[in-house]
GROMACS .gro file of C-alpha atoms in nm:
model
  164
    1MET     CA    1  -1.533  -7.588  -6.203
    2SER     CA    2  -1.255  -7.626  -5.952
    3HIS     CA    3  -1.116  -7.969  -5.872
    4SER     CA    4  -0.962  -7.843  -5.548
    5LEU     CA    5  -1.290  -7.747  -5.383
    6PRO     CA    6  -1.253  -7.731  -5.005
    7THR     CA    7  -1.477  -7.996  -4.859
    8SER     CA    8  -1.573  -8.125  -4.521
    9ILE     CA    9  -1.731  -8.462  -4.452
   10ARG     CA   10  -1.964  -8.527  -4.162
   11ASN     CA   11  -2.157  -8.838  -4.061
   12THR     CA   12  -2.462  -8.694  -3.891
   13ILE     CA   13  -2.795  -8.608  -4.049
   14LEU     CA   14  -2.893  -8.244  -4.009
   15PRO     CA   15  -3.223  -8.075  -4.096
   16GLY     CA   16  -3.252  -8.045  -4.473
   17ASP     CA   17  -3.012  -8.330  -4.554
   18ILE     CA   18  -3.275  -8.583  -4.658
   19GLY     CA   19  -3.429  -8.335  -4.900
   20ALA     CA   20  -3.091  -8.218  -5.030
   21ILE     CA   21  -2.965  -8.574  -5.094
   22THR     CA   22  -3.292  -8.663  -5.265
   23GLN     CA   23  -3.281  -8.348  -5.478
   24LEU     CA   24  -2.916  -8.402  -5.577
   25HIS     CA   25  -2.997  -8.757  -5.693
   26GLY     CA   26  -3.306  -8.642  -5.885
   27VAL     CA   27  -3.139  -8.348  -6.057
   28LEU     CA   28  -2.808  -8.515  -6.144
   29TYR     CA   29  -2.951  -8.842  -6.272
   30SER     CA   30  -3.208  -8.653  -6.478
   31ARG     CA   31  -2.944  -8.420  -6.624
   32GLU     CA   32  -2.678  -8.686  -6.683
   33TYR     CA   33  -2.888  -8.990  -6.778
   34GLY     CA   34  -3.241  -8.865  -6.848
   35TRP     CA   35  -3.394  -9.050  -6.553
   36PRO     CA   36  -3.750  -8.953  -6.452
   37PRO     CA   37  -3.884  -8.819  -6.119
   38ALA     CA   38  -3.974  -9.178  -6.025
   39PHE     CA   39  -3.604  -9.234  -5.950
   40GLU     CA   40  -3.602  -8.937  -5.713
   41ALA     CA   41  -3.910  -9.082  -5.540
   42TYR     CA   42  -3.731  -9.418  -5.507
   43VAL     CA   43  -3.435  -9.243  -5.341
   44ALA     CA   44  -3.670  -9.043  -5.116
   45GLN     CA   45  -3.844  -9.361  -4.994
   46GLY     CA   46  -3.521  -9.527  -4.891
   47LEU     CA   47  -3.376  -9.215  -4.731
   48ALA     CA   48  -3.695  -9.152  -4.536
   49SER     CA   49  -3.687  -9.506  -4.398
   50PHE     CA   50  -3.320  -9.465  -4.308
   51ALA     CA   51  -3.380  -9.132  -4.132
   52LEU     CA   52  -3.673  -9.271  -3.933
   53ASP     CA   53  -3.514  -9.600  -3.832
   54ASN     CA   54  -3.141  -9.656  -3.822
   55ASP     CA   55  -2.901  -9.805  -3.573
   56ARG     CA   56  -2.615  -9.558  -3.528
   57ALA     CA   57  -2.385  -9.847  -3.433
   58LEU     CA   58  -2.443 -10.029  -3.765
   59ASP     CA   59  -2.579  -9.763  -4.003
   60ARG     CA   60  -2.408  -9.444  -4.110
   61ILE     CA   61  -2.433  -9.171  -4.371
   62TRP     CA   62  -2.152  -8.939  -4.478
   63ILE     CA   63  -2.225  -8.599  -4.627
   64ALA     CA   64  -1.963  -8.395  -4.811
   65GLU     CA   65  -2.010  -8.021  -4.815
   66SER     CA   66  -1.838  -7.726  -4.975
   67ASP     CA   67  -1.930  -7.374  -4.864
   68GLY     CA   68  -2.236  -7.516  -4.686
   69ALA     CA   69  -2.370  -7.694  -4.996
   70LEU     CA   70  -2.406  -8.070  -5.018
   71ILE     CA   71  -2.175  -8.200  -5.292
   72GLY     CA   72  -2.160  -8.571  -5.212
   73CYS     CA   73  -2.290  -8.852  -4.998
   74ILE     CA   74  -2.263  -9.222  -4.924
   75ALA     CA   75  -2.432  -9.448  -4.669
   76ILE     CA   76  -2.396  -9.789  -4.513
   77VAL     CA   77  -2.714  -9.968  -4.408
   78HIS     CA   78  -2.688 -10.294  -4.218
   79ILE     CA   79  -2.890 -10.584  -4.356
   80SER     CA   80  -2.783 -10.823  -4.083
   81LYS     CA   81  -2.504 -10.840  -3.824
   82SER     CA   82  -2.271 -10.966  -4.098
   83VAL     CA   83  -2.393 -10.797  -4.419
   84ALA     CA   84  -2.420 -10.429  -4.510
   85GLN     CA   85  -2.545 -10.241  -4.813
   86LEU     CA   86  -2.376  -9.935  -4.961
   87ARG     CA   87  -2.638  -9.681  -5.072
   88TRP     CA   88  -2.688  -9.326  -5.204
   89PHE     CA   89  -2.332  -9.281  -5.329
   90LEU     CA   90  -2.312  -8.966  -5.537
   91VAL     CA   91  -2.072  -8.678  -5.600
   92ASP     CA   92  -2.187  -8.355  -5.762
   93PRO     CA   93  -1.990  -8.268  -6.079
   94GLN     CA   94  -1.828  -7.972  -5.899
   95GLY     CA   95  -1.678  -8.217  -5.650
   96ARG     CA   96  -1.556  -8.474  -5.900
   97GLY     CA   97  -1.197  -8.527  -6.007
   98ALA     CA   98  -1.028  -8.451  -5.675
   99GLY     CA   99  -1.070  -8.786  -5.501
  100LEU     CA  100  -1.385  -8.700  -5.304
  101GLY     CA  101  -1.567  -9.012  -5.423
  102ARG     CA  102  -1.275  -9.230  -5.317
  103ARG     CA  103  -1.258  -9.054  -4.978
  104LEU     CA  104  -1.628  -9.118  -4.919
  105LEU     CA  105  -1.601  -9.481  -5.029
  106GLU     CA  106  -1.295  -9.543  -4.812
  107GLN     CA  107  -1.468  -9.395  -4.504
  108ALA     CA  108  -1.774  -9.613  -4.567
  109LEU     CA  109  -1.564  -9.929  -4.605
  110ALA     CA  110  -1.358  -9.847  -4.295
  111PHE     CA  111  -1.686  -9.820  -4.103
  112CYS     CA  112  -1.791 -10.161  -4.240
  113ARG     CA  113  -1.465 -10.313  -4.119
  114ASP     CA  114  -1.499 -10.144  -3.778
  115CYS     CA  115  -1.849 -10.296  -3.751
  116ARG     CA  116  -1.701 -10.635  -3.840
  117PHE     CA  117  -1.936 -10.690  -4.133
  118GLU     CA  118  -1.829 -10.992  -4.338
  119SER     CA  119  -1.942 -10.840  -4.666
  120VAL     CA  120  -2.092 -10.531  -4.822
  121PHE     CA  121  -2.294 -10.506  -5.144
  122LEU     CA  122  -2.440 -10.235  -5.361
  123TRP     CA  123  -2.686 -10.206  -5.646
  124THR     CA  124  -2.613  -9.987  -5.945
  125VAL     CA  125  -2.706  -9.988  -6.311
  126ARG     CA  126  -2.504 -10.071  -6.620
  127GLY     CA  127  -2.350  -9.763  -6.777
  128LEU     CA  128  -2.232  -9.582  -6.465
  129ASP     CA  129  -1.874  -9.651  -6.568
  130ALA     CA  130  -1.686  -9.408  -6.342
  131ALA     CA  131  -1.863  -9.546  -6.033
  132VAL     CA  132  -1.806  -9.906  -6.140
  133HIS     CA  133  -1.436  -9.833  -6.197
  134LEU     CA  134  -1.412  -9.697  -5.842
  135TYR     CA  135  -1.601  -9.999  -5.697
  136LYS     CA  136  -1.374 -10.245  -5.878
  137SER     CA  137  -1.062 -10.055  -5.766
  138VAL     CA  138  -1.141 -10.139  -5.403
  139GLY     CA  139  -1.233 -10.501  -5.474
  140PHE     CA  140  -1.607 -10.509  -5.548
  141GLN     CA  141  -1.705 -10.779  -5.797
  142LEU     CA  142  -2.013 -10.804  -6.017
  143THR     CA  143  -2.227 -11.089  -5.881
  144GLU     CA  144  -2.570 -11.039  -6.040
  145GLU     CA  145  -2.744 -10.842  -6.312
  146HIS     CA  146  -3.093 -10.828  -6.454
  147PRO     CA  147  -3.315 -10.594  -6.654
  148SER     CA  148  -3.541 -10.369  -6.449
  149ASP     CA  149  -3.825 -10.131  -6.519
  150ALA     CA  150  -3.856 -10.023  -6.153
  151TRP     CA  151  -3.819  -9.649  -6.219
  152ILE     CA  152  -3.720  -9.629  -6.586
  153ARG     CA  153  -3.749  -9.871  -6.874
  154GLY     CA  154  -3.456 -10.064  -7.005
  155VAL     CA  155  -3.195 -10.033  -6.734
  156VAL     CA  156  -2.989 -10.331  -6.627
  157GLU     CA  157  -2.945 -10.342  -6.251
  158GLN     CA  158  -2.614 -10.478  -6.128
  159ARG     CA  159  -2.515 -10.605  -5.787
  160TYR     CA  160  -2.155 -10.576  -5.672
  161ASP     CA  161  -2.024 -10.756  -5.363
  162LEU     CA  162  -1.711 -10.712  -5.155
  163ASP     CA  163  -1.596 -10.967  -4.900
  164LEU     CA  164  -1.435 -10.797  -4.603
   0.00000   0.00000   0.00000
């Protein structure tokens, strides 16, 4: 696997993107953590809602591609005029190790600042150490955690917040 994969990042949804993002989440989280198809369905629900109803001025998704294949994504969804949520952040293993995750995160946070959000938050689960390291490196702080059986038993959901 090359860590110098040529990538492009776009922030428009094209036909096939919703399915590809959903599939990438389902396949990777199953392979890497043993998560069931219920997680993929959870991702699909949120992405479908986003695709059907988003405000381009306050909501955005970034899609990283290499040779026409989706290898990463991140989105910002506004909750209010002052608060945004970071969602669907994922980088395929073939795109890891070359700073693609950081590039995606930095573009998402720059968008948040351009929109003049006061804060941005995200939900993750305990054990996703590489992602948490990246979140903390840009200033996110753990603000809440609780056990959840929403799509798999025994995970601990964590909320991270960043004041802008």
